[in-house]
GROMACS .gro file of C-alpha atoms in nm:
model
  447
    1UNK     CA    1   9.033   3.286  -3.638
    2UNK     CA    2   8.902   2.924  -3.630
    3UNK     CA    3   8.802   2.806  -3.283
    4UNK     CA    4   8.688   2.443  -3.202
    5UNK     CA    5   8.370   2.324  -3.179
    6UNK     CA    6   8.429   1.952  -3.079
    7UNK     CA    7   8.370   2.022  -2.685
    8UNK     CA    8   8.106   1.685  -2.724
    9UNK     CA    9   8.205   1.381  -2.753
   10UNK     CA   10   8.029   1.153  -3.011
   11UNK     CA   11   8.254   0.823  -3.013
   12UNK     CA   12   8.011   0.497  -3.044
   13UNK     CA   13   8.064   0.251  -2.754
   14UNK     CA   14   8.412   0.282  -2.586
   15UNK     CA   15   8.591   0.341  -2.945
   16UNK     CA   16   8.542   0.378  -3.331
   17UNK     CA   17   8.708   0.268  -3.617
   18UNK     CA   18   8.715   0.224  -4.028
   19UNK     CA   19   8.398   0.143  -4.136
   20UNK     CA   20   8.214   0.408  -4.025
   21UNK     CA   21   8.139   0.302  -3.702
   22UNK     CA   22   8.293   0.035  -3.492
   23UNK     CA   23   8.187   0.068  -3.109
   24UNK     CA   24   8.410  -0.203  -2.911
   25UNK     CA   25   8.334  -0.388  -2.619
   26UNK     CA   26   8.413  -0.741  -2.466
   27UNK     CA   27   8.110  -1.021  -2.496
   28UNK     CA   28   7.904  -0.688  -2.599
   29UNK     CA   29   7.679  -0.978  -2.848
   30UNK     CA   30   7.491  -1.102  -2.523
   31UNK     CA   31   7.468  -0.736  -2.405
   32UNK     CA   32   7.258  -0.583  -2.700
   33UNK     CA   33   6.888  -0.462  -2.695
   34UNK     CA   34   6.732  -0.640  -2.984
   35UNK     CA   35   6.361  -0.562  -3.111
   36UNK     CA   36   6.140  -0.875  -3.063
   37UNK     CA   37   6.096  -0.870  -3.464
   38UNK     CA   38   6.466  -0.828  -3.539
   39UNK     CA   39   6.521  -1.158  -3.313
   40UNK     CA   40   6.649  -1.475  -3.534
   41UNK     CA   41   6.450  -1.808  -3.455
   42UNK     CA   42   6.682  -2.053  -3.283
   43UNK     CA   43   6.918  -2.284  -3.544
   44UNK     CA   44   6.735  -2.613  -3.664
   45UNK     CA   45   6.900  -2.926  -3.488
   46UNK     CA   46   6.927  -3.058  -3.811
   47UNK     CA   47   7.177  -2.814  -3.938
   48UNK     CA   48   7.354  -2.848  -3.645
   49UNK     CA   49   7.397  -3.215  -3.655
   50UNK     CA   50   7.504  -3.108  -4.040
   51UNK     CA   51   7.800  -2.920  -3.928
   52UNK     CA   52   7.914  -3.140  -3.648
   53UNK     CA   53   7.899  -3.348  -3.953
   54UNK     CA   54   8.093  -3.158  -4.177
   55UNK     CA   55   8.352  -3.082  -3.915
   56UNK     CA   56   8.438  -3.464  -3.802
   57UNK     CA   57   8.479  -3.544  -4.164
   58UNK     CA   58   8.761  -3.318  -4.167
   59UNK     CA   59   8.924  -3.408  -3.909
   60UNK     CA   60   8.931  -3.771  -3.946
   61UNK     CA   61   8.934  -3.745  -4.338
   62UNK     CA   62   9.109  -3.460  -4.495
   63UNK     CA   63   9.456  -3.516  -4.636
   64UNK     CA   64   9.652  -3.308  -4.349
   65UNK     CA   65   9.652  -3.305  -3.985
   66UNK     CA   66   9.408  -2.979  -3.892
   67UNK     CA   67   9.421  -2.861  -3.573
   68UNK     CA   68   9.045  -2.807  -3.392
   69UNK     CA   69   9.158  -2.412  -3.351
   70UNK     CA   70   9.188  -2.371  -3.703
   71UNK     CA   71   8.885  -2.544  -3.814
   72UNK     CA   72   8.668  -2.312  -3.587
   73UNK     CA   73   8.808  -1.996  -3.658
   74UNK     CA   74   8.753  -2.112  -4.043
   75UNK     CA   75   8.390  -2.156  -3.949
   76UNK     CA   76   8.362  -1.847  -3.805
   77UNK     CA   77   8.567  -1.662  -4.103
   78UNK     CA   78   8.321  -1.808  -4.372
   79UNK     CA   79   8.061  -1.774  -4.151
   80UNK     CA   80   8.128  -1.386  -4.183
   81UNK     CA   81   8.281  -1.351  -4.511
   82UNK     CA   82   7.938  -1.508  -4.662
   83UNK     CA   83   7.755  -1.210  -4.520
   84UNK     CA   84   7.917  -0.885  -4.713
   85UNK     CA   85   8.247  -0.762  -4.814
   86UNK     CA   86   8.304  -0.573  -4.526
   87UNK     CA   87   8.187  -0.786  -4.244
   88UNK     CA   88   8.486  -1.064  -4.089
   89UNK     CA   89   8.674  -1.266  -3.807
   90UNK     CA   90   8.989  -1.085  -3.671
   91UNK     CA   91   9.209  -1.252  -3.482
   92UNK     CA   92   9.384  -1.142  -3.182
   93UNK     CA   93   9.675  -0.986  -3.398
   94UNK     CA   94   9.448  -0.845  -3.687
   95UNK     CA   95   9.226  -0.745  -3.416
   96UNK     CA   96   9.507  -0.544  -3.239
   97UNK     CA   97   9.657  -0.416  -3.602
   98UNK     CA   98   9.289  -0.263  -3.675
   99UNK     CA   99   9.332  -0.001  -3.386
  100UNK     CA  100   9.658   0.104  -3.510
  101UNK     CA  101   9.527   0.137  -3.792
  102UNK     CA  102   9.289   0.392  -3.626
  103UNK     CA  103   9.548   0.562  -3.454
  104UNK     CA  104   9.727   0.638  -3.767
  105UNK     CA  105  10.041   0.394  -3.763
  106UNK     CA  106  10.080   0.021  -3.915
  107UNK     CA  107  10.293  -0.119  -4.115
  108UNK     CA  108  10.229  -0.247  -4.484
  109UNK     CA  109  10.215  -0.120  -4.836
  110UNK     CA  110   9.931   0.155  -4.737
  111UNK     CA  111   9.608   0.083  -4.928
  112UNK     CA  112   9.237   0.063  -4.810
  113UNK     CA  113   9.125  -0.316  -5.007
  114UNK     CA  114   8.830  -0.477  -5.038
  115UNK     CA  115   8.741  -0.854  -5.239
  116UNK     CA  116   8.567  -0.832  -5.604
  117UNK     CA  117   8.518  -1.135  -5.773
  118UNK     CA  118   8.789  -1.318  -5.622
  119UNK     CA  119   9.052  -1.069  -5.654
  120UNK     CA  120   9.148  -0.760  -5.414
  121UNK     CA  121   9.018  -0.436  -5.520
  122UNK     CA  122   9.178  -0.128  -5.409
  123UNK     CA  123   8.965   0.071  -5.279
  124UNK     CA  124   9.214   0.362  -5.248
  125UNK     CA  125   9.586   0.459  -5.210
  126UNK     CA  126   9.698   0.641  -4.875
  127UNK     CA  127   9.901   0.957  -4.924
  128UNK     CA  128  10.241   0.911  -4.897
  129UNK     CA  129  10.252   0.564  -4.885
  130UNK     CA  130  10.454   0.284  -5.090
  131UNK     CA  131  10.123   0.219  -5.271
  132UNK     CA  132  10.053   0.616  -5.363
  133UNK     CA  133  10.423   0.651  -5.446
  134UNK     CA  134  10.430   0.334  -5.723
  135UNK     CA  135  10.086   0.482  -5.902
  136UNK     CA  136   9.877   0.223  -5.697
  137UNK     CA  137   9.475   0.316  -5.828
  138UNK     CA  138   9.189   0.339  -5.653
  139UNK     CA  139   8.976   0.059  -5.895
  140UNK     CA  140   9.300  -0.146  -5.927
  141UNK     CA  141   9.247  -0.531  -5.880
  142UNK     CA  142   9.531  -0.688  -5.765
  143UNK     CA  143   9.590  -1.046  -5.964
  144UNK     CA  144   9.886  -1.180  -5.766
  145UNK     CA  145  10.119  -1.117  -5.473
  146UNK     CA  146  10.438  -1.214  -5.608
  147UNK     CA  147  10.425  -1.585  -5.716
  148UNK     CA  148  10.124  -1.629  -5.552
  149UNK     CA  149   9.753  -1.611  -5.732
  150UNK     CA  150   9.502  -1.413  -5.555
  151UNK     CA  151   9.209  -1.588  -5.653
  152UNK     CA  152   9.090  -1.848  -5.418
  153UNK     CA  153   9.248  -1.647  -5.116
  154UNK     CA  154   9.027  -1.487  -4.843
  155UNK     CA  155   9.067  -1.071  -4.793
  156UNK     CA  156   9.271  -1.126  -4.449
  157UNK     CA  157   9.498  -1.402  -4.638
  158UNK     CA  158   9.578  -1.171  -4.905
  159UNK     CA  159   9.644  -0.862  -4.662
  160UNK     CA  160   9.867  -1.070  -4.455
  161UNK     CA  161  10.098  -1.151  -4.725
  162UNK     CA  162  10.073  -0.767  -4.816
  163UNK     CA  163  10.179  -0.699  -4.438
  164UNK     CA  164  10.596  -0.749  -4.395
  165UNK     CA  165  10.891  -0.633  -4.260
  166UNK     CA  166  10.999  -0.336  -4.351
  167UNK     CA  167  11.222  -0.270  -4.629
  168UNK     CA  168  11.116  -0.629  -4.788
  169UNK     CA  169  10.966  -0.566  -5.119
  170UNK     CA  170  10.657  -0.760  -5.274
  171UNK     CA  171  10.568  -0.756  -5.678
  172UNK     CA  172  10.186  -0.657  -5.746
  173UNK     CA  173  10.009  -0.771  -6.072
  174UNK     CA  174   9.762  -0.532  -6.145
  175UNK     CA  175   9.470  -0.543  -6.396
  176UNK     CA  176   9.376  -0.211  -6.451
  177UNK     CA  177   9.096  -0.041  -6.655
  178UNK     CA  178   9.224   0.089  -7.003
  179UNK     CA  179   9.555  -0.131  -7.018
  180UNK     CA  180   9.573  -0.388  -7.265
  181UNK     CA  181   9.751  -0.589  -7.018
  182UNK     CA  182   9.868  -0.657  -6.640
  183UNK     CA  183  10.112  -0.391  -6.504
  184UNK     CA  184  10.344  -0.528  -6.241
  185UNK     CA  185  10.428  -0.261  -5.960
  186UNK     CA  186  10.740  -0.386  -5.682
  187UNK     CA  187  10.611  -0.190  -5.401
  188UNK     CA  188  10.889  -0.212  -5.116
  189UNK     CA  189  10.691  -0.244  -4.723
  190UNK     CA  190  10.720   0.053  -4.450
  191UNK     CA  191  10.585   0.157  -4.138
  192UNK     CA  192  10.268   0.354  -4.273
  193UNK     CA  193  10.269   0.667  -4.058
  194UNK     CA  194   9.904   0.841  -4.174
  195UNK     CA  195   9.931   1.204  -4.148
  196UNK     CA  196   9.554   1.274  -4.214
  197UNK     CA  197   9.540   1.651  -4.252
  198UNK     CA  198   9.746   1.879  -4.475
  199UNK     CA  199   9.673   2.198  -4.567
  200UNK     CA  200   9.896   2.516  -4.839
  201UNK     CA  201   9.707   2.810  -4.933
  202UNK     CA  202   9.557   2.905  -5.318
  203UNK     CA  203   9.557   3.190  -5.507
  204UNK     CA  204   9.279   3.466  -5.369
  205UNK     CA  205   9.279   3.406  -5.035
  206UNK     CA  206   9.104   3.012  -5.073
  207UNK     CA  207   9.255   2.766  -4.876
  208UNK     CA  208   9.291   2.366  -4.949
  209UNK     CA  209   9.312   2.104  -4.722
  210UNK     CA  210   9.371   1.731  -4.759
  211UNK     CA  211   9.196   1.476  -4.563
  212UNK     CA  212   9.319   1.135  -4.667
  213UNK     CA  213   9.185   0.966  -4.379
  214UNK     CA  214   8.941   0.991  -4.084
  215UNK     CA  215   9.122   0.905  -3.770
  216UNK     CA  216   9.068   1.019  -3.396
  217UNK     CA  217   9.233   1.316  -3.398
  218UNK     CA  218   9.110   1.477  -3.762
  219UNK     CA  219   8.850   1.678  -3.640
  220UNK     CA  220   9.077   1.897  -3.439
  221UNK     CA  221   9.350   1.892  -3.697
  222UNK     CA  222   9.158   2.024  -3.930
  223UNK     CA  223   9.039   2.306  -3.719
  224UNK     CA  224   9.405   2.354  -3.689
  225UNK     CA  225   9.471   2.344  -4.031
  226UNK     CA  226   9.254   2.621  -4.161
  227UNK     CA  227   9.373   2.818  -3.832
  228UNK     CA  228   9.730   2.785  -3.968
  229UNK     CA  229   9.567   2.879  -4.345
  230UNK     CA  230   9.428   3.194  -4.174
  231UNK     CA  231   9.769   3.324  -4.035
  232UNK     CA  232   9.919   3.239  -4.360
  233UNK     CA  233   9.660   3.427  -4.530
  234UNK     CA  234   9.666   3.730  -4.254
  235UNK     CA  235   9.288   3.725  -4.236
  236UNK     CA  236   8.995   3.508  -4.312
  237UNK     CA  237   8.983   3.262  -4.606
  238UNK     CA  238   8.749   3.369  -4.869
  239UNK     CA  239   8.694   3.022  -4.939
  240UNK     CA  240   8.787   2.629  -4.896
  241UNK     CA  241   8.877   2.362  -5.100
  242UNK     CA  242   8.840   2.008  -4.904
  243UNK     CA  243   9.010   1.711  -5.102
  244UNK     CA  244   8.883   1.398  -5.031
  245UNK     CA  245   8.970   1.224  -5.289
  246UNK     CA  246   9.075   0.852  -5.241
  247UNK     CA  247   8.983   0.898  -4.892
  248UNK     CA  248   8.833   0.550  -4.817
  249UNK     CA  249   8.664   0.654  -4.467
  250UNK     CA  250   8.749   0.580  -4.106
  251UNK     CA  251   8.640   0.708  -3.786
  252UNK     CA  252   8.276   0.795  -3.767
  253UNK     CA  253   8.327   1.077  -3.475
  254UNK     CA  254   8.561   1.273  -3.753
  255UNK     CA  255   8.345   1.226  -4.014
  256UNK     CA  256   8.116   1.396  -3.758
  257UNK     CA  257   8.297   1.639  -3.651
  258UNK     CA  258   8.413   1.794  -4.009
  259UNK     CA  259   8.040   1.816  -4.123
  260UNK     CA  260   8.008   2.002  -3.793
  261UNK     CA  261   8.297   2.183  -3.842
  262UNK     CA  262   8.072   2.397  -4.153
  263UNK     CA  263   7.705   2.390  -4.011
  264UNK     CA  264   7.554   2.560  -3.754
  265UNK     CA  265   7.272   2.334  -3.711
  266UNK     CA  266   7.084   2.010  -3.937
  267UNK     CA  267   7.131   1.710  -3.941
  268UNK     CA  268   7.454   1.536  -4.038
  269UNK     CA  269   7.385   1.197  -4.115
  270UNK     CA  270   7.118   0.885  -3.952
  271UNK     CA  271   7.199   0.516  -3.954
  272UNK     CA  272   6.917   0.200  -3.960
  273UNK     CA  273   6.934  -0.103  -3.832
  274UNK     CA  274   6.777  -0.417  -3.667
  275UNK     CA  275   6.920  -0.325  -3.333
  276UNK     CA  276   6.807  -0.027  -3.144
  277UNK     CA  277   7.203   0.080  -3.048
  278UNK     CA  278   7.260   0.072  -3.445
  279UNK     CA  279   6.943   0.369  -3.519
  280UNK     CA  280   7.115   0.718  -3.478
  281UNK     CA  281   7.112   1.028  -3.564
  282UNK     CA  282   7.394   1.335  -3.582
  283UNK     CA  283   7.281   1.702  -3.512
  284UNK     CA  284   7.518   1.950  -3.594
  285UNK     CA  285   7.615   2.282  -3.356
  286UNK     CA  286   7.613   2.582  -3.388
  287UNK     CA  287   7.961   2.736  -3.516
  288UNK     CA  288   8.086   2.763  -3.875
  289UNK     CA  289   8.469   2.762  -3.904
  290UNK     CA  290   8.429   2.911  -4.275
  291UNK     CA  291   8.138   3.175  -4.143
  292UNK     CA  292   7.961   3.077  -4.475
  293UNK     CA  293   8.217   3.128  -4.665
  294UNK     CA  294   8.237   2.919  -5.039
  295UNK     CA  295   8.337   2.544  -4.966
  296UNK     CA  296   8.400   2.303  -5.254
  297UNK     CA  297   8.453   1.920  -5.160
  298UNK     CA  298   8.689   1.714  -5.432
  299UNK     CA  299   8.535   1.342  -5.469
  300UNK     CA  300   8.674   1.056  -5.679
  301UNK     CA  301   8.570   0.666  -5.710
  302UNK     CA  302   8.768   0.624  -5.414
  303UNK     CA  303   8.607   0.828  -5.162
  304UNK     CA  304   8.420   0.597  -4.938
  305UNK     CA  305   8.236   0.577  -4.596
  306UNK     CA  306   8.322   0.862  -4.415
  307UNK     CA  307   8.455   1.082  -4.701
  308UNK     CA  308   8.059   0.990  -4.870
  309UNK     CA  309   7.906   1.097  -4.531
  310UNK     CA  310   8.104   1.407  -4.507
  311UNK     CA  311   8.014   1.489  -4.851
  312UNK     CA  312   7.616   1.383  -4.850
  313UNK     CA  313   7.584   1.572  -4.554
  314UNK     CA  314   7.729   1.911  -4.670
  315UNK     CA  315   7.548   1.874  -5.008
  316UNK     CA  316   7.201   1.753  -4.884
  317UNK     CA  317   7.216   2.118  -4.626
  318UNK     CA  318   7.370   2.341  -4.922
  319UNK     CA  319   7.672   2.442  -4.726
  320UNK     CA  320   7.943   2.291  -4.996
  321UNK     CA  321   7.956   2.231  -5.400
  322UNK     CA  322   8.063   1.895  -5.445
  323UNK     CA  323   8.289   1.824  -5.782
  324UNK     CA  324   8.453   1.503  -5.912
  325UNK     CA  325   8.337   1.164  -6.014
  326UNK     CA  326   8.081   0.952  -5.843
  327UNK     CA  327   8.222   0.790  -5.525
  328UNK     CA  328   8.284   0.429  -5.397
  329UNK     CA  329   7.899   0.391  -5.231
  330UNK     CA  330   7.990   0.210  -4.904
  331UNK     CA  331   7.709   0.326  -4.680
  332UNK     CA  332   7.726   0.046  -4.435
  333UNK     CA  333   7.832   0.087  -4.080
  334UNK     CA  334   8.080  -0.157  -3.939
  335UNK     CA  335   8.083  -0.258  -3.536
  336UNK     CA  336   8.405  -0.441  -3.374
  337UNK     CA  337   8.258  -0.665  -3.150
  338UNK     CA  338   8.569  -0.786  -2.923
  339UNK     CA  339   8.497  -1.187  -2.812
  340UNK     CA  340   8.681  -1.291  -2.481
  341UNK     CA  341   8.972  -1.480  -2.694
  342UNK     CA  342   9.100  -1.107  -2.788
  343UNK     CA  343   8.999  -1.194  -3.120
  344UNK     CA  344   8.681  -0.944  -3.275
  345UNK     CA  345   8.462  -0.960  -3.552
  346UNK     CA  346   8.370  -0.665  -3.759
  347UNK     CA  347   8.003  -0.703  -3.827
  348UNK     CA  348   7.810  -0.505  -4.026
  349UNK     CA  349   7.508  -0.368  -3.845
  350UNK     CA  350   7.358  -0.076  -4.035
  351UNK     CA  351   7.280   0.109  -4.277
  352UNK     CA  352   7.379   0.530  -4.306
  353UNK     CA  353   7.221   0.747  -4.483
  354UNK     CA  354   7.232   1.118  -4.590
  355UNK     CA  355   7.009   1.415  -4.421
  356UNK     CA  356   6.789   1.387  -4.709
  357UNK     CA  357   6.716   1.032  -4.687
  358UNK     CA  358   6.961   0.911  -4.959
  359UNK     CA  359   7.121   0.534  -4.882
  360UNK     CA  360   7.471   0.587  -5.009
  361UNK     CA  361   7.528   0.190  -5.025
  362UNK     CA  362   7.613   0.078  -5.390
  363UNK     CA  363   7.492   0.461  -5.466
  364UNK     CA  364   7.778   0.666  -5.375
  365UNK     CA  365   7.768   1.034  -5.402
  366UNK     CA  366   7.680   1.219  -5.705
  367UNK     CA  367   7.909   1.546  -5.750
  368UNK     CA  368   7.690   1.850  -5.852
  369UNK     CA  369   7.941   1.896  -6.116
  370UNK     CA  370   8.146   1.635  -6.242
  371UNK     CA  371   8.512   1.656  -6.368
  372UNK     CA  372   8.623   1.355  -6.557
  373UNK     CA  373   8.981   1.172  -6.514
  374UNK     CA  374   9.210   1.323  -6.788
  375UNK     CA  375   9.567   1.336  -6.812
  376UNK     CA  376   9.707   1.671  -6.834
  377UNK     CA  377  10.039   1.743  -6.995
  378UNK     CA  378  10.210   2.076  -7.035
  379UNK     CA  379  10.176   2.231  -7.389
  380UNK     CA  380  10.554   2.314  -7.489
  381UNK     CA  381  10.614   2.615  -7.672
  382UNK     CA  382  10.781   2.660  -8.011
  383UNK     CA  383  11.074   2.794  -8.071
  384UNK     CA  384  10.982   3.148  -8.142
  385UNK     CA  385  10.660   3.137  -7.904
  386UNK     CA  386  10.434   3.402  -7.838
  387UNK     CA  387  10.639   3.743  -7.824
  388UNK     CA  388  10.571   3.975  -7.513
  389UNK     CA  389  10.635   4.333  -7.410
  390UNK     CA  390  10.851   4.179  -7.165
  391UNK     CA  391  11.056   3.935  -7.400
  392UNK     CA  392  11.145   4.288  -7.606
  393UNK     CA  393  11.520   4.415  -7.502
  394UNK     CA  394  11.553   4.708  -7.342
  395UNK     CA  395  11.212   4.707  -7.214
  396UNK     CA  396  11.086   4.897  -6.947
  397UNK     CA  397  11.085   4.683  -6.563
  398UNK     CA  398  10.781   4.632  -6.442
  399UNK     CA  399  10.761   4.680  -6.073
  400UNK     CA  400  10.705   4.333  -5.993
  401UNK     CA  401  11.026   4.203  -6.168
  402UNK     CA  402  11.233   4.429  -6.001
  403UNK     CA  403  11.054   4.317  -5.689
  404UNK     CA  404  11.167   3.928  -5.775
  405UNK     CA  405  11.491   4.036  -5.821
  406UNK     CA  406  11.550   4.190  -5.510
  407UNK     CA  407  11.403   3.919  -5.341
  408UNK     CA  408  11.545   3.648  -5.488
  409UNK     CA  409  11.394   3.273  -5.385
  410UNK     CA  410  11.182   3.416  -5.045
  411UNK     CA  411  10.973   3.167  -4.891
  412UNK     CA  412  10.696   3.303  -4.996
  413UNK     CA  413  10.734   3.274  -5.336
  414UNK     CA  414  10.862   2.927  -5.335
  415UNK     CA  415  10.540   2.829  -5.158
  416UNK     CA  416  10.363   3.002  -5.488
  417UNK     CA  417  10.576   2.815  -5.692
  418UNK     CA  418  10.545   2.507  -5.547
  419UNK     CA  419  10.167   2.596  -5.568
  420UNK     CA  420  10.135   2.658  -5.917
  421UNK     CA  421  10.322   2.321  -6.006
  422UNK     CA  422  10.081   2.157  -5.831
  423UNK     CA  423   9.740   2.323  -6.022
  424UNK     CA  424   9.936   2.250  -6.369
  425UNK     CA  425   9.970   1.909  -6.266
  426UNK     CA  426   9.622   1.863  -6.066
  427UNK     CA  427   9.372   1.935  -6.297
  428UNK     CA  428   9.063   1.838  -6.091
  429UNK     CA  429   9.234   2.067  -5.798
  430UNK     CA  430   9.258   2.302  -6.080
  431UNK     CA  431   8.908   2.313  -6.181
  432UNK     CA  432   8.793   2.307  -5.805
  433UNK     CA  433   8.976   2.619  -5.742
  434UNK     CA  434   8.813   2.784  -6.058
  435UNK     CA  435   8.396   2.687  -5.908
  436UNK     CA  436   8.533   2.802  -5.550
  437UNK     CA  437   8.672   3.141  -5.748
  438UNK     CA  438   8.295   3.171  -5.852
  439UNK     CA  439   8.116   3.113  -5.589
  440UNK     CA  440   8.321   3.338  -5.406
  441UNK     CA  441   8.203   3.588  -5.697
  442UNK     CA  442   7.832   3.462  -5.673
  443UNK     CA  443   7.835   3.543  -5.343
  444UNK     CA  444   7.994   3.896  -5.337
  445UNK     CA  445   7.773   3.998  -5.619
  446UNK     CA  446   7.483   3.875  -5.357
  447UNK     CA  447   7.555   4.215  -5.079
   0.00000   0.00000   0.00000
């Protein structure tokens, strides 16, 4: 059976969340160690006097009455903003929404987004969301919310109007690649409950689980997971299929802890920086839940941060075949910096990269065996179709029909049903299953 290794703790600062790091701590700016050559030089008085400039202008000139508030946190927003798409203000409610978000509850449509040229990119769809349910793709840019154009609108503008109460619906237009035109998608608002780890068993003895996000508690779960496969299975797994596919990162300390979860030593992944609390590096332990059995890792374009260090790191130390397509390439690392107004900004402070030295930023991860996006529909037969011993009257039973019959619907073989439906519909799972089904081979062949 699987037993946990996590007995370490590896959280960043006092917490961690999406990104792939965020350590959080009150005024922690004036608290960092900074190398002498990473220090800025002090800001010229004459760009000061600019922006105290800028700033009266506005208030004494602009068309509406602006409060001072708003024109600060403004500066501070663009300030941000100007930097990279992942780096921004939070106010003391978005700042309080982003640790739900890490805990695994918020409420909203349930998509990771980011900002491309104007417009909000989804990044990926969460399982069992609004978004997965209404066909919401990762690569999607969203156009408008409702009535309202997207363009011109900051990232936390356009998520706010995404944000509701429940039950209240909101229109998406979507330009997608390979439609001729917008699709518009009413998606109706829920509490987005993230269950991040789900696991059913495949044919042969190889299990699958489902990561669709890295939150606190997904290292353990997954140890669960394959624990629960195992008793299912009445033995070991002979092998493991990990889907991370539209998994758009999280917590670093999971992403940590799954690598771990199939090494027994090596190094997981390093981050650079200017600071010296943003250089790191993550050993693994000794203890392989799979005791080197076959792993194969699914990857799409909208497996990012944590999903691309979980996959780099298990592909740089040959422990895992990755398949798929090429992966979102966000290999920055993300702090939350809380400010003594509860607000927090979500700098971006580092660089990670892979055990081999490979920066995943704008890279992404490159599957060792790539499965293009097809769409797979079911071949009906013809009338007459191929003619079996079976379809012959009066043939002879076979031992498993009059097995089924006896049987009727067991649980068992609903779960195989239920299966099957799925690898005629998922053909990426599909073709997963078939390289894990031959390196399981490879590797018997091997003693």
């Amino acid at each position: 059976m699987a037993t946990s290794k996590f007995t370490k703790t590896l959280l960043v600062g006092s917490g961690v969340v999406l990104g792939a790091l965020i350590a959080v701590g009150t005024n922690v700016m004036a608290n960092k160690q900074v190398d002498s050559e990473a220090q800025s030089p002090g800001i010229p008085l004459e760009d000061l006097q600019a922006f105290a400039e800028v700033y009266e202008r506005i208030s004494t000139d602009y068309v509406d009455v602006i409060d001072d508030k708003s024109l600060i946190e403004g500066a501070i927003s663009g300030m941000l903003s100007s930097l990279d798409p992942h780096s921004a203000y939070l106010p003391p409610v978005d700042a309080k929404e982003m640790e739900e978000h890490t805990r695994g509850e918020f409420g909203g449509l349930g998509m990771e987004v980011g900002m491309e040229d104007g417009f909000v990119k989804v990044v990926s769809p969460i399982d069992d969301t609004p978004a997965q349910r209404a066909g919401i793709m990762a690569g999607d840019l969203i156009v408008k919310l409702g009535n309202e154009p997207v363009k011109g609108k900051s990232l936390s503008e356009a998520v706010d109007i995404m944000r509701g109460k429940p039950g209240t619906q909101l229109e998406l237009t979507i330009v997608r690649k390979g439609e001729d035109k917008p699709l518009k998608i009413e998606l109706t608002r829920a509490i987005i409950k993230v269950r991040s780890v789900r696991q059913r068993m495949l044919p042969e003895g190889i299990g699958y689980v489902r990561i669709s996000q890295f939150q606190m508690r997904t290292g353990p779960d997954l140890i669960k997971a394959i624990d629960t496969l195992e008793e299912e299975n009445k033995g070991e797994l002979s092998g493991l299929v990990l889907d991370l596919r539209n998994n758009p990162g999280g917590v670093l300390n999971a992403a940590i802890q799954v690598s771990d979860a199939f090494l027994n030593d090596g190094l997981i992944v390093y981050t650079e920086g200017r600071i010296r609390n943003s250089q790191m590096r993550f050993e693994a332990e000794e203890g392989d839940v799979m005791d080197g059995k076959p792993v194969v890792i699914i990857v799409n374009e909208g497996s990012a941060s944590a999903s691309e260090i979980v996959s780099g790191a298990l592909q740089d130390q040959k422990r895992a075949i990755v398949v798929g397509r090429d992966t979102f390439g966000k290999g920055s690392v993300q702090t939350l910096l809380q400010l003594n107004n509860n607000a927090a900004i979500k700098l971006t402070t580092a660089r990670y990269f892979t055990p081999n030295g490979r920066s995943i930023q704008a890279e992404g991860i490159k599957p060792d065996v790539e499965i293009e996006r097809v769409k797979v529909e079911k071949v009906e037969e013809s009338a007459i179709g191929n003619i079996k011993e079976k379809d012959l009257a009066g043939h002879l039973e076979s031992e498993q029909e009059a097995a089924e019959e006896k049987s009727e619907e067991s649980a068992e073989n609903k779960a195989m049903k239920e299966t099957q439906e799925l690898l005629d519909k998922d053909f990426e799972l599909n073709e997963a299953l078939r390289v894990a089904k031959t390196m399981i081979l490879a590797q018997k062949m091997q003693k």
